[in-house]
Each structure stands twice: as structure tokens, then as C-alpha cells.
Coordinates of C-alpha atoms and ligand atoms in Angstrom, one line a residue:
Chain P
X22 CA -13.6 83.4 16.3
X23 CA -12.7 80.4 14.1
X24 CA -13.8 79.5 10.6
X25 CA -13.5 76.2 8.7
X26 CA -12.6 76.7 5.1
X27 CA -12.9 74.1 2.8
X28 CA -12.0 74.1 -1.2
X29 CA -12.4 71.4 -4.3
X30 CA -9.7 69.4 -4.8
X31 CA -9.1 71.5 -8.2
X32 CA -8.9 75.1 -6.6
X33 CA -5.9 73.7 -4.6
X34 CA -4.1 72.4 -7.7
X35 CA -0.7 73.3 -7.3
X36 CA 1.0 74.2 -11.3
X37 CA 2.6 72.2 -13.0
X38 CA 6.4 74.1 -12.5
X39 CA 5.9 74.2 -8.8
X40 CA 5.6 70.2 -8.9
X41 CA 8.7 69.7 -10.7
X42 CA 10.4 71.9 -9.2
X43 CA 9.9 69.6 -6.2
X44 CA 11.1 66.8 -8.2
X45 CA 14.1 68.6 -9.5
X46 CA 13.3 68.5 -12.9
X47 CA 14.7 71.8 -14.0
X48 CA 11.7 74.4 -15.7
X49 CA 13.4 75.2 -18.8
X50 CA 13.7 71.3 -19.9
X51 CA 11.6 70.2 -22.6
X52 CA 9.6 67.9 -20.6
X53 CA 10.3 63.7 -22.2
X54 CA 6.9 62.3 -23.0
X55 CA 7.1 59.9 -20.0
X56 CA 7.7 62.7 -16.9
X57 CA 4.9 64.6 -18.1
X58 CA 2.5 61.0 -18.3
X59 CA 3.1 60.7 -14.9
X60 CA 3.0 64.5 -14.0
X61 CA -0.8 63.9 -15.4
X62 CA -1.3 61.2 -14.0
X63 CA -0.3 62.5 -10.5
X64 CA -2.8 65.3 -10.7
X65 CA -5.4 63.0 -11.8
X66 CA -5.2 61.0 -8.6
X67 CA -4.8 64.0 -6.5
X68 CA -8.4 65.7 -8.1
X69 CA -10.0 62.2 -6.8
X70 CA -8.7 62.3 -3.6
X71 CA -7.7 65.2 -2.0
X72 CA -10.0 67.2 0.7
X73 CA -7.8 70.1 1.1
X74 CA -9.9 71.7 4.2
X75 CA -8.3 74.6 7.1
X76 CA -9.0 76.3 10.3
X77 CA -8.3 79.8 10.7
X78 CA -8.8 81.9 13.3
X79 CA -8.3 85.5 14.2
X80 CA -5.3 86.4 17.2
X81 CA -4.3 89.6 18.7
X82 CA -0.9 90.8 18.5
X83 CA -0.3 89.9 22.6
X84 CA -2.1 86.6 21.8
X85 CA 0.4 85.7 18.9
X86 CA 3.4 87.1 21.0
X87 CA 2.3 84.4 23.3
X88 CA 1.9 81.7 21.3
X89 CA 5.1 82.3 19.1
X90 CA 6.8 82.4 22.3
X91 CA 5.8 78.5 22.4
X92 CA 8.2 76.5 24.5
X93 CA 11.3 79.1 24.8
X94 CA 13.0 77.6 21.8
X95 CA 13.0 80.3 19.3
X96 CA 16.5 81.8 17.8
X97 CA 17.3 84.5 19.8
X98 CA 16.3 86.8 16.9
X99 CA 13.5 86.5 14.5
X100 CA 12.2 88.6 11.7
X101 CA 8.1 87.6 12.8
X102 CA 8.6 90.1 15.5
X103 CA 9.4 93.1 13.4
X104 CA 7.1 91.8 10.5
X105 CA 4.6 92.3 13.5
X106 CA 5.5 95.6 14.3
X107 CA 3.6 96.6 11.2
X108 CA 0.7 94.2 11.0
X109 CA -2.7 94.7 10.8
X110 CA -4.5 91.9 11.2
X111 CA -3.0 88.4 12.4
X112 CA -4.8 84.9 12.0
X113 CA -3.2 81.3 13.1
X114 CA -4.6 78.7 10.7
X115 CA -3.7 74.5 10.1
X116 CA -4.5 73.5 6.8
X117 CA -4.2 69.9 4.9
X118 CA -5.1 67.9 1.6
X119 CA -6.0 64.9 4.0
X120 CA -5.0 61.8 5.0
X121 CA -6.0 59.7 1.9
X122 CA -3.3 61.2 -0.5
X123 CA -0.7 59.8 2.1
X124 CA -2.1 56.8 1.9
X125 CA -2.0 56.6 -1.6
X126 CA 1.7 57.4 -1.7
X127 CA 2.1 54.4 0.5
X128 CA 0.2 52.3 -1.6
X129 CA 1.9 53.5 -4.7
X130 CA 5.3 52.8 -2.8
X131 CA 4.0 49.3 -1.8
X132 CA 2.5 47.7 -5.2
X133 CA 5.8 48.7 -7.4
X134 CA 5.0 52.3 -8.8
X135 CA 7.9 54.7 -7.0
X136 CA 7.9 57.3 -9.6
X137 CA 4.1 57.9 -9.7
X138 CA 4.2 57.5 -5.7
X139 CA 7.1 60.3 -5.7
X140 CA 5.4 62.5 -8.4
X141 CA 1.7 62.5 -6.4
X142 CA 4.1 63.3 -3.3
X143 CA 5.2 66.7 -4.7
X144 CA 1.8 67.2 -6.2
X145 CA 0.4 67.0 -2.6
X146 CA 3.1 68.8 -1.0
X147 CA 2.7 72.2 -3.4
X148 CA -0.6 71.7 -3.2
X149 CA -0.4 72.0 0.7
X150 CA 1.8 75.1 0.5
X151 CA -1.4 76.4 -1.6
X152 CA -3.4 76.5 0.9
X153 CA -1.5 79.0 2.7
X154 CA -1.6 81.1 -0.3
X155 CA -5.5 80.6 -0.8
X156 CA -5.7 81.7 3.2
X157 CA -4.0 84.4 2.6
X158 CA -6.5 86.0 -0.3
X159 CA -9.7 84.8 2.2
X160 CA -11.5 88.2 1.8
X161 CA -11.4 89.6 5.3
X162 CA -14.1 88.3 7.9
X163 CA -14.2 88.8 11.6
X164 CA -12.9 85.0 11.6
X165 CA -9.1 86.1 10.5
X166 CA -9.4 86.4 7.0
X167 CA -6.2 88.2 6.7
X168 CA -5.6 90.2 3.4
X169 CA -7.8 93.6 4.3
X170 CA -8.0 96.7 2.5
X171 CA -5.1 95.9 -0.2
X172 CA -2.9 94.6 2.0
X173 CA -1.0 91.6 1.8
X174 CA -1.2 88.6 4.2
X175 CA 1.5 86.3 4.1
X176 CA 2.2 83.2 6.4
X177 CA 5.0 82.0 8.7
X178 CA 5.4 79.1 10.4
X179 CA 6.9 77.2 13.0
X180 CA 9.9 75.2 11.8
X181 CA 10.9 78.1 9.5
X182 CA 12.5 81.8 10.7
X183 CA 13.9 81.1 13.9
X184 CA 10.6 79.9 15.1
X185 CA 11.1 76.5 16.8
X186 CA 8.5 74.0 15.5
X187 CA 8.3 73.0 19.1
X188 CA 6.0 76.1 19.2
X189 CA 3.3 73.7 16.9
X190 CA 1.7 72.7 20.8
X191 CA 1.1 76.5 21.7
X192 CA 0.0 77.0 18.1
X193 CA -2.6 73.9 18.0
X194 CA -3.4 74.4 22.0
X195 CA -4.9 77.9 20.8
X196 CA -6.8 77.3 17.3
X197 CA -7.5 73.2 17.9
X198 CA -7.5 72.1 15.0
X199 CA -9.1 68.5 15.8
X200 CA -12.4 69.5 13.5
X201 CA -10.5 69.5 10.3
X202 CA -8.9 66.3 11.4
X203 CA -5.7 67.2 12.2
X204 CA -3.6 66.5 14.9
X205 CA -0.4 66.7 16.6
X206 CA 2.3 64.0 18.0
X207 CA 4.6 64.3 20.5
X208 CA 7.3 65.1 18.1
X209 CA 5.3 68.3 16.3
X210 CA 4.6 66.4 13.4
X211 CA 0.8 67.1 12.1
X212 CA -0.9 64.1 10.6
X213 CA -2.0 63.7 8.1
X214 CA 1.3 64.2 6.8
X215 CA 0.5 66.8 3.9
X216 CA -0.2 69.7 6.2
X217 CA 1.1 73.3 7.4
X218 CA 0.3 75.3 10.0
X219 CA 1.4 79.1 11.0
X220 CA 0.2 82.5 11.5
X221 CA -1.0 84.7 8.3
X222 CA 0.6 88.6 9.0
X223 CA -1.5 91.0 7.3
X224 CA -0.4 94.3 6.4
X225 CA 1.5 96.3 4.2
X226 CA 3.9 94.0 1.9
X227 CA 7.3 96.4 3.1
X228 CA 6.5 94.8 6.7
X229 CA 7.3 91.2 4.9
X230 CA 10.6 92.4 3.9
X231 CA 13.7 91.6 5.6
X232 CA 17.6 91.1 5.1
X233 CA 17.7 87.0 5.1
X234 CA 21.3 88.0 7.2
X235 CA 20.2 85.6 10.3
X236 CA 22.1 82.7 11.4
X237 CA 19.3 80.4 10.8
X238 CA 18.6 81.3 7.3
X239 CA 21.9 80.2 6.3
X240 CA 20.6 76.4 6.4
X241 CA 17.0 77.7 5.4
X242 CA 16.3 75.6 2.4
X243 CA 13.3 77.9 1.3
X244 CA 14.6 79.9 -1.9
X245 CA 11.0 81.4 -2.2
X246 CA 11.7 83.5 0.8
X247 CA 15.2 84.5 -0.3
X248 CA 14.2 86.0 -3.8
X249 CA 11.2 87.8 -1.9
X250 CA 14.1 89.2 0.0
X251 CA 16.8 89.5 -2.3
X252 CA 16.7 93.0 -2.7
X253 CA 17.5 93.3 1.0
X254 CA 20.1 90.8 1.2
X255 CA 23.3 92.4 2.9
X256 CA 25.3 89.8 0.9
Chain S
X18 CA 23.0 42.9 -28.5
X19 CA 23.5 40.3 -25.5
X20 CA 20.7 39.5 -23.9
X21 CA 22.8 41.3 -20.6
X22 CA 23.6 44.8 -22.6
X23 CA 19.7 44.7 -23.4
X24 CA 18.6 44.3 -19.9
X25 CA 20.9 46.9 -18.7
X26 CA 20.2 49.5 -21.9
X27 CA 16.7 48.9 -21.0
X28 CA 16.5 50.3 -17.7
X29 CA 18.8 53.2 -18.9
X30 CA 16.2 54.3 -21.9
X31 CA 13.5 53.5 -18.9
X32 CA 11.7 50.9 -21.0
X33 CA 10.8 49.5 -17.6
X34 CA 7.7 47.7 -19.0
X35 CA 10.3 45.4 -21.0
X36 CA 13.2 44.0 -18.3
X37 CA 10.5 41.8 -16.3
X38 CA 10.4 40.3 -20.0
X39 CA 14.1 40.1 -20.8
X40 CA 15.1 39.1 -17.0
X41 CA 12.8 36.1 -18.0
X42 CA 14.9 35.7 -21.3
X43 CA 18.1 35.5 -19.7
X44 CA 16.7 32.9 -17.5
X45 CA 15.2 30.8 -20.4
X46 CA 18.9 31.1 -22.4
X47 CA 20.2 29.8 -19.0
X48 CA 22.3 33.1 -18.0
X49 CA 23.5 32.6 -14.3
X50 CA 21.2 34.8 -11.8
X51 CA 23.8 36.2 -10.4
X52 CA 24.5 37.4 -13.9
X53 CA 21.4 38.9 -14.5
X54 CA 21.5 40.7 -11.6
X55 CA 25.4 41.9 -11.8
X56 CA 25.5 42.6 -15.5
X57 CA 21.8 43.1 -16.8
X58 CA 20.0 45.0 -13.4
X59 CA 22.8 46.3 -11.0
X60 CA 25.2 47.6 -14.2
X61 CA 21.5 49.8 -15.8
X62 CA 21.2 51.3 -12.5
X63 CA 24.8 52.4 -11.5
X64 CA 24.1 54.0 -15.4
X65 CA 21.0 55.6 -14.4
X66 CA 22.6 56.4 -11.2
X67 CA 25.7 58.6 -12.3
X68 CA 23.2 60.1 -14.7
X69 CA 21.3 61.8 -12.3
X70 CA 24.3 62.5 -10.0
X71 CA 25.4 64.3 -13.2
X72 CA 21.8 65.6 -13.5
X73 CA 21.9 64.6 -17.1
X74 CA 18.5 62.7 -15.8
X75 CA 15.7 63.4 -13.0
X76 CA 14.5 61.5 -10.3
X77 CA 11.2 60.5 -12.1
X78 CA 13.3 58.6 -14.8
X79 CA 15.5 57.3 -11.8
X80 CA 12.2 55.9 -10.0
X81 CA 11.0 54.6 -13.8
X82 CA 14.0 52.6 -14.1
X83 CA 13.8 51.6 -10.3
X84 CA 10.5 50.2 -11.3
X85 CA 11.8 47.8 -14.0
X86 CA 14.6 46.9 -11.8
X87 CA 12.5 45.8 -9.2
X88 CA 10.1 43.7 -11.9
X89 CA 13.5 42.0 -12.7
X90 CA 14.5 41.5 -9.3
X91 CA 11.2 39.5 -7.8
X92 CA 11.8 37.3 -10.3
X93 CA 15.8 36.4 -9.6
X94 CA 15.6 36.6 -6.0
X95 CA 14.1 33.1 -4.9
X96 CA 16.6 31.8 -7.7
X97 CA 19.9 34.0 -5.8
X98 CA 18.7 32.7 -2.7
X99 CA 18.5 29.3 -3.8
X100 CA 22.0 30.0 -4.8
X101 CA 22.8 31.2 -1.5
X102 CA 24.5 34.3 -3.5
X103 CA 25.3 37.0 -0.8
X104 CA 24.2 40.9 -1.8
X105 CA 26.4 43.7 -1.5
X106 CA 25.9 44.5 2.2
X107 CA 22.4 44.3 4.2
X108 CA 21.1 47.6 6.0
X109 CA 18.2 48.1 8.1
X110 CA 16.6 51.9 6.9
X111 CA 14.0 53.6 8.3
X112 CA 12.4 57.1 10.1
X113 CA 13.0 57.3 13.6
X114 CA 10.5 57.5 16.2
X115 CA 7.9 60.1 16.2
X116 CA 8.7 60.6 12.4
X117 CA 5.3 59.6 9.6
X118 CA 7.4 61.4 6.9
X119 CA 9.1 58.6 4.8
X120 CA 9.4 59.1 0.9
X121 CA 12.9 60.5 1.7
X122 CA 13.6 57.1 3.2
X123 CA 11.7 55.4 0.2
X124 CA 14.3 57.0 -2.1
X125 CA 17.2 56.1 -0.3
X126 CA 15.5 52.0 -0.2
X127 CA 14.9 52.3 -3.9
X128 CA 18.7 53.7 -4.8
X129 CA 20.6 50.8 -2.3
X130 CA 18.4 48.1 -3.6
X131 CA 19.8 49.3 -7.4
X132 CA 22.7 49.2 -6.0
X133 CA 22.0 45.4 -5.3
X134 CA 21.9 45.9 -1.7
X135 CA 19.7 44.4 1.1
X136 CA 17.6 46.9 2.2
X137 CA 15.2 45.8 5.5
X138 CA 12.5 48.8 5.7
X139 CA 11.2 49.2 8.8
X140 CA 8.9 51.6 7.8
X141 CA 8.4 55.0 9.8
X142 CA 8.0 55.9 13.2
X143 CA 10.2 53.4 14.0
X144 CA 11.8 53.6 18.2
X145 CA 15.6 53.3 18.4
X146 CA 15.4 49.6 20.1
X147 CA 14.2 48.1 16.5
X148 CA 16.7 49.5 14.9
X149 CA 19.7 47.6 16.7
X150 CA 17.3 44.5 17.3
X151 CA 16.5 43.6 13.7
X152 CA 20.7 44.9 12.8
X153 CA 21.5 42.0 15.3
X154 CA 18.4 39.7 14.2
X155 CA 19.6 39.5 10.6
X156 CA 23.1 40.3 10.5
X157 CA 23.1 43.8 8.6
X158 CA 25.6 45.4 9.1
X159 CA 24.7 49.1 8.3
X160 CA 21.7 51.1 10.1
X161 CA 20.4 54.2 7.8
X162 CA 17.8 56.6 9.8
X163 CA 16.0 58.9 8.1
X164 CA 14.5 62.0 9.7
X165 CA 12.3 65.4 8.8
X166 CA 12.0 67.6 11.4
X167 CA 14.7 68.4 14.1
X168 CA 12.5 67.3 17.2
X169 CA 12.9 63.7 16.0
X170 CA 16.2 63.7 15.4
X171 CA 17.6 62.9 19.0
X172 CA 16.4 59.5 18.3
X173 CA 19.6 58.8 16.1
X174 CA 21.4 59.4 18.7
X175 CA 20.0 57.1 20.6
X176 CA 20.7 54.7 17.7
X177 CA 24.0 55.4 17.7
X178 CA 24.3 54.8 21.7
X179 CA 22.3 51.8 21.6
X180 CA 24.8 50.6 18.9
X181 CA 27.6 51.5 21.5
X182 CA 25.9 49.8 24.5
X183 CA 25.3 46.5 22.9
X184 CA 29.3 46.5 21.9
X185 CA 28.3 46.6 18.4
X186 CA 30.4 49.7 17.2
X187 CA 32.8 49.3 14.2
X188 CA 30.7 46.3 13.2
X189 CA 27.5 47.8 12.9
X190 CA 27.7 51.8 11.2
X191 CA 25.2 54.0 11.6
X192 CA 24.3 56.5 8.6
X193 CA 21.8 59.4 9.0
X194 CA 20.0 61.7 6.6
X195 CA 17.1 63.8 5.5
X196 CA 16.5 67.9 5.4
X197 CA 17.2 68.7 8.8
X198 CA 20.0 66.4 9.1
X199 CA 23.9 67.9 8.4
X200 CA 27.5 66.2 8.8
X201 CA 28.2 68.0 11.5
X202 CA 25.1 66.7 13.1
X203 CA 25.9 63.1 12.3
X204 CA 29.6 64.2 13.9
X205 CA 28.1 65.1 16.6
X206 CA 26.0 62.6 17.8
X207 CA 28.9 59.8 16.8
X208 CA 27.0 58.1 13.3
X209 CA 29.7 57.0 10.9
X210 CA 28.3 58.6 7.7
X211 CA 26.0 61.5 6.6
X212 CA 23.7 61.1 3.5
X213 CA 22.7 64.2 1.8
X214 CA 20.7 62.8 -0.9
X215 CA 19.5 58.9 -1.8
X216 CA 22.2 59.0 -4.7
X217 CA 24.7 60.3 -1.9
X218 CA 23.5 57.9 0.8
X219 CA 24.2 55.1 -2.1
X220 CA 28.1 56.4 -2.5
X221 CA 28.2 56.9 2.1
X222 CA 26.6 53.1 2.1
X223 CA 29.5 51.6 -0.2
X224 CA 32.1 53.4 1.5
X225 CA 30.9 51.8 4.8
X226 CA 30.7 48.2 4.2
X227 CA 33.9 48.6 1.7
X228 CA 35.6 49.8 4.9
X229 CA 34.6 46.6 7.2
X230 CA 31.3 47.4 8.4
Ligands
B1M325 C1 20.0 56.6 5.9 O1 20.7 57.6 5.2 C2 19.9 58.6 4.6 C3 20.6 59.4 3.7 C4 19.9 60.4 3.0 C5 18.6 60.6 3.4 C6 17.9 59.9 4.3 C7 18.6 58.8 5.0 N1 16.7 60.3 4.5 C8 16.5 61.3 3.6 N2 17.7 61.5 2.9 C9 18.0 62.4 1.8 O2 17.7 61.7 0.6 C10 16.3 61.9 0.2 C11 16.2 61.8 -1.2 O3 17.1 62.7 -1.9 C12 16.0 63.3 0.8 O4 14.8 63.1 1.7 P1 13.8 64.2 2.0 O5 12.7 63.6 2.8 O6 14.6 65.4 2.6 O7 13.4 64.7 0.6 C13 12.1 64.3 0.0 C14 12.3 63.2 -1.0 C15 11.6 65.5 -0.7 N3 11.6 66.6 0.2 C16 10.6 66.9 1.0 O8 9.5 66.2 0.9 C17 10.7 68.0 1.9 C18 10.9 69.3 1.2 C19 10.6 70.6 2.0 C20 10.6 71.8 1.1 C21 9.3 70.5 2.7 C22 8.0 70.2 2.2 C23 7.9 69.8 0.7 C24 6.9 70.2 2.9 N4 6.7 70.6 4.2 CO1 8.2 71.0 5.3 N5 9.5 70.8 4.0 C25 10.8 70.9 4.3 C26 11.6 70.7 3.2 C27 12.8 71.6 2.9 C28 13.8 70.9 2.0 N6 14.1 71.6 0.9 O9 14.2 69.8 2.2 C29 11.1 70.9 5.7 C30 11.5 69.5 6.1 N7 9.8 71.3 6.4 C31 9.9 71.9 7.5 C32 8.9 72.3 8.3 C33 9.2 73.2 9.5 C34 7.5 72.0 8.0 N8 7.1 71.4 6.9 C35 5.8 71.2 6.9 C36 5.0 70.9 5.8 C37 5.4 70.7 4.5 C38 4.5 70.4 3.3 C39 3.2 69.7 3.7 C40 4.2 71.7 2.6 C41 5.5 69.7 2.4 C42 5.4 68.1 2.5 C43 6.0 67.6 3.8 C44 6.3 66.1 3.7 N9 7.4 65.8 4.2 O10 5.5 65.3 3.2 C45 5.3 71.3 8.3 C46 5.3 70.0 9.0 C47 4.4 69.0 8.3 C48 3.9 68.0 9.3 N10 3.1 67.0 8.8 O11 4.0 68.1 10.4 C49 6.3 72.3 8.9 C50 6.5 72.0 10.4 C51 5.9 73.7 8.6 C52 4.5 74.1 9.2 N11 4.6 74.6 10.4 O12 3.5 74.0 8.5 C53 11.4 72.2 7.8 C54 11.9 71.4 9.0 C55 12.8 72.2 9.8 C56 13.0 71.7 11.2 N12 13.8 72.4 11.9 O13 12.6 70.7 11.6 C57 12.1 72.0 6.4 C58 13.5 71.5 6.5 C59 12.0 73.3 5.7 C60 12.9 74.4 6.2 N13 12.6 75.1 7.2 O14 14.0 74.6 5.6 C61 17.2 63.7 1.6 O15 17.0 64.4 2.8

């Protein structure tokens, strides 16, 4: 079973800190007069334009083994399949903001504005990340709402954790996301651009624990993950 | 304060709304173009620039002043070409083949332009043929490739051969970048330079055509 989910523009607002943070501004700065005009201005045009919309569908365990299993690419090791020794309930999901914030970036880029262009680009790309995190507290429906009976659904996806974003084809083969608009190219890269993709692992939050110690998170840029895990870091 | 200092200050306190207005100045006090552009644009930005590498200042007041320098620099460039005054080295940029993703490539254009470089933008999703045509076409002599995500970046190496095949190596260097993208990647596949950020790419650019590209 599959369920569309769709949410206003302003429920996917990413805060304010997670935007800088994209743009590097540090949190602690007191923000000049100017960053924080564009910061506004950035949301602004993101509330007008944005259709942040997903698919998400429910997968057994022997389903998901097959589709994580994608094209044979995967790192030898990778932490999904003990996370999924303890899951309860799995769900595959694709989720975007849409195609028009893109294209407003390009525009912004084209007509001489490159810092409001860059500033809308981080809005859009927390505000995707979001969505995973408004997936993941769907109350749970025979669809693949994940996050049942207090426990905590968090996503993975291809690209990160050893799993090889070459498994995106086995991913979108199964869930299809076409209905929200989104689609694949030849080189696993969803359009429109501002979207993610992965399987939500429901269960208790210990199961989403794990020593960052593989070779692959050494060149992981995602620091979330490693302060989630820091208490289990071997380093 | 000359009218030069002004230009330049400008950009650094990212009063970009003002330098369109003092480029014109200059012009009207009859400062040289090449001036203008050495002196009032290119000397703001290589100030804004070290700023940020020292992360005294962020990328939203690099891309404000990046703004103002661009104002400044529609209105000198018919007047440097008239000139025929030569920029510091042309490069053709853009995201390889299979690859939408391109504000990473956007930045890097927007810090080698400040840098008073010729940036051709091919845009995105761009196959490794057009690359090494439009280098050859217009006589750049630097390709920068940007990529996202690691299925698109055998493409630079196909740059990189094509750049080989046509006899072009040594003349024509090949720099590569964006998050997937390491130095021993770029050794690996034969590019000449690794960019880790735009700033970076700026420093991996000079180096290049300061070596005989
Ligand atoms: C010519 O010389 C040069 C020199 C320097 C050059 C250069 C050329 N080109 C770039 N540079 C350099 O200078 C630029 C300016 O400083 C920089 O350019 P960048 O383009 O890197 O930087 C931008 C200005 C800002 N940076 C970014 O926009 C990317 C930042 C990170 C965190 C990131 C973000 C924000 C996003 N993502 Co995603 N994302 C990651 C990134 C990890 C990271 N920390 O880098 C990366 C790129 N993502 C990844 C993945 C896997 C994915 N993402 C996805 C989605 C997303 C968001 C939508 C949430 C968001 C926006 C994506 C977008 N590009 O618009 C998915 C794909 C999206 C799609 N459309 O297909 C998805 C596939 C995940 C999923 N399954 O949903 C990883 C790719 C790994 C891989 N092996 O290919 C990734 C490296 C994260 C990781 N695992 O560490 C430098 O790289």
C-alpha cells in the first residue's frame, strides 16, 4: 500500500539555524543586518513556491533486503542491516519541495542575485531533509507510516551508509514515485533537484545506534549522524 | 578616498548597491578600464576573498559583494574588450553529464570571475565532448567539472581522456570538484588539480595557468 502525503509550504519550513548552517554561517554569530534580510527573504520565496509533497509506502523486511541489495554495489558492510535486525515496521518513501524552487534558484543565479539564489538553495535543501523528519512522525497507517507505538522511525538512504545510490532504480522500481512527480535519470539523480529518497526503520531508537567505525563513514560528510552516534564511537 | 580605494572598500563593506554607481564614476573621471577592473573590482574581491578563507566573513557576504562586482563588471567589459585587454586566464566550468545539481558550480563561476577570470558556463548536465570542444573553440585553457553524486563522476574522466586524445594535455588542465569528489580521485583519473571549495578552486585555477596552462 502506498499513500501520497502532501504538506503547506509552511509545515516544511526548515529553522532558521539549520539554513545557515548550510551556508556556513556559524550559530553563535550575531547575525549582520544584511544575512538575516536575505535569510527572510529566502523563506519568503520558499512559502510562495514550494509543494513539498511524498510517497510512502509500506515494505517487508525480505522486500527491503531486496531492494537495498539494488545493483550489488553496497560496501561490503552496512549498519541498515543490523538497524533492521530490530525494526518493526519499514516504509520506502521519495519526497520533494518541487521543481519550481529549482527553478527559482536558476533564475536568481541568472538575473544577478547569487546570494539570495544561494540562501533560497539551503532553505530548500533543509527543507527537503524535513520531509524525512515529518515522514518519520506520520502516525502509523497500514500505508507505512513508520513511528508506531513510541517508537522511533528514522530514515536512511541510498548514497549514505554504505548503501550505493545506484540502489535509487530498485528503490523507485518498487514505490514509483512518478505521481508526486518525481523521477529518476540514468545517473540516480531525482529531479526535481530538491529531493530525497530512502527507507524509514521504525523501531526502538537503540536499533539506530551504531559505532560510525566503517570505512565509508570516514568521508561521510553528515555530522548529524555522528553526534547521534557519538556515544558509540570507538574513536 | 580615490575614486579606486572607494570601489574596492565598497565591495568589501558589501555596499553592493553603490559600485555599479562608482564604476560609472571612475569612467566619467576617465580612469583606465583596466584600472577599474584591477584596482577598484578585482583588488575588493581578493579582500573579500581571504576574508572568508579566514572565515572572518560568510559566503552570503561573499555572494553580496559578488553581486556589486558583477554590476561593475557589465559595465567595463564592452569597454576591456574594446581595448582588447586580455583576463587572467579563460576556463570552461560546468557539471558533467547526468549531473542537474549546479550551485556548487555557480560558486566556483562567481569566485574566478572576482578573480577577474573568464569563466564560460556551460551550465549542467553537460557530456564530456563539450567540454574539450568549446576549450578548443575559444582558447581557454583550463576545464573545471563540477560533480554531486559519484555515479556521475566517471565523466571527468572522460574529460580528462578526451583532453589526452585530442593532444591537448599540458595546454589544456583539467580541475575537478564538488562533495563527492577528493584529490586522490582527481589523481586517479589524471586531472591536474582538485578544488575543495570555490575559494580553493580560485587558489588550484591561479596555480594552473601561472604554471603554463
Ligand atoms: C572546477 O573545480 C571545482 C572546484 C570546487 C568545486 C567544484 C568544481 N564544484 C563544487 N566544488 C566545491 O565548491 C563548491 C562551493 O564551496 C562546493 O560545491 P557543493 O555543490 O559541494 O556545495 C554546495 C554549494 C553546497 N552543498 C550542497 O548543496 C550539498 C550538501 C550536502 C549536505 C547535501 C545536500 C544539502 C542535499 N542532498 Co545530498 N547532500 C550531500 C552534501 C554533503 C556535503 N556536505 O557536501 C551529498 C552530495 N548528497 C548525497 C546524497 C547521497 C543525496 N543527496 C540528496 C538530496 C539532498 C538534499 C535535497 C537534501 C540536499 C540538496 C541537494 C542539492 N544538491 O541540491 C539525494 C539526491 C538528490 C537528487 N536530486 O538526486 C541523495 C542521493 C540522498 C537520497 N537518497 O535522498 C551524497 C552523495 C554521495 C555519493 N556517493 O554520491 C552527499 C555527498 C552526502 C554524503 N553522503 O556525504 C564544493 O564541492
Amino acid at each position: 500500500m502506498r499513500q501520497r502525503v502532501g504538506w503547506t509550504a509552511e509545515e516544511s519550513l526548515p529553522g532558521r539555524g539549520e539554513v545557515l548552517r548550510l551556508q556556513g554561517v556559524p550559530a553563535q554569530l550575531d547575525l549582520p543586518p544584511r544575512i538575516g534580510a536575505l535569510l527572510e527573504a529566502a523563506l519568503a520565496a520558499y512559502r510562495e513556491i514550494a509543494e513539498p509533497r511524498a510517497l510512502i509506502g509500506g515494505i517487508s523486511r525480505e522486500e527491503f533486503r531486496e531492494v537495498h541489495r539494488g545493483e550489488g554495489r553496497n560496501a561490503p558492510e552496512t549498519p541498515l542491516e543490523t538497524v533492521l535486525a530490530g525494526a518493526e515496521r519499514l516504509a520506502l518513501f521519495v519526497a520533494t519541495v518541487g521543481g519550481a524552487v529549482t527553478t527559482r534558484i536558476h533564475d536568481l543565479f541568472g538575473s544577478n542575485e547569487p546570494a539570495l539564489a544561494a540562501m533560497l538553495d539551503s532553505v530548500a535543501s533543509a527543507a527537503a531533509d524535513r520531509l524525512t523528519v515529518l515522514l518519520g512522525a506520520l502516525p502509523p497507517g497500514p500505508e507505512g507510516g513508520a513511528g508506531a507505538n513510541g517508537a522511533r522511525a528514522l530514515a536512511y538512504s541510498p548514497g549514505y551508509c554504505g548503501w550505493h545510490v545506484s540502489g535509487q532504480r530498485a528503490l523507485f522500481a518498487f514505490l514509483d514515485p512518478g505521481e508526486i512527480g518525481v523521477t529518476l535519470n540514468p545517473s540516480c539523480l531525482m529531479e526535481p533537484l530538491k529531493s530525497v529518497s530512502g527507507v524509514l526503520v521504525a523501531g526502538p531508537s537503540g536499533i539506530h545506534r551504531f559505532a560510525p567505525a566503517y570505512p565509508f563513514c570516514r568521508e561521510c560528510r553528515d555530522q548529524p549522524c555522528r553526534a547521534r552516534n557519538a556515544a558509540f564511537s570507538t574513536s | 578616498m580615490d575614486i579606486l580605494k572607494e570601489i574596492a572598500a565598497s565591495l568589501e563593506r558589501g555596499e553592493d548597491d553603490r559600485v555599479a554607481g562608482l564604476v560609472r564614476q571612475a569612467l566619467e573621471e576617465r580612469c583606465a578600464p583596466l584600472d577599474i577592473l584591477n584596482r577598484g573590482l578585482i583588488a575588493g574581491m581578493d579582500v573579500v576573498g581571504e576574508q572568508f578563507r579566514k572565515r572572518e566573513i560568510f559566503l552570503p557576504d561573499v555572494l553580496i559583494a559578488a553581486r556589486g562586482m558583477y554590476a561593475g563588471l557589465d559595465l567595463l567589459k564592452p569597454l576591456l574588450a574594446q581595448e582588447g585587454v586580455p583576463s587572467a586566464g579563460r576556463i570552461v566550468l560546468g557539471s558533467v553529464r547526468g549531473d542537474l545539481h549546479d550551485i556548487g558550480k555557480n560558486l566556483v563561476a562567481i569566485m574566478l570571475k572576482g578573480a577577474g577570470f573568464d569563466v564560460l558556463d556551460l551550465g549542467a548536465d553537460v557530456p564530456a565532448q563539450r567540454f574539450v570542444d568549446a576549450a578548443q573553440e575559444h582558447g581557454a585553457t583550463v576545464i573545471g567539472l563540477s560533480a554531486l553524486l559519484t555515479t556521475t563522476m566517471p565523466v571527468m574522466k572522460e574529460v580528462v581522456e578526451l583532453v589526452r586524445a585530442r593532444g591537448l594535455a599540458g595546454r589544456v588542465k583539467v580541475i575537478v570538484g564538488g562533495a563527492p569528489v577528493s584529490e586522490a580521485w582527481a589523481r586517479e583519473i589524471g586531472a591536474d588539480a582538485h578544488g575543495y571549495d570555490a575559494a580553493n578552486a580560485v587558489e588550484r585555477v591561479r596555480a594552473l595557468v601561472a604554471a603554463g596552462a
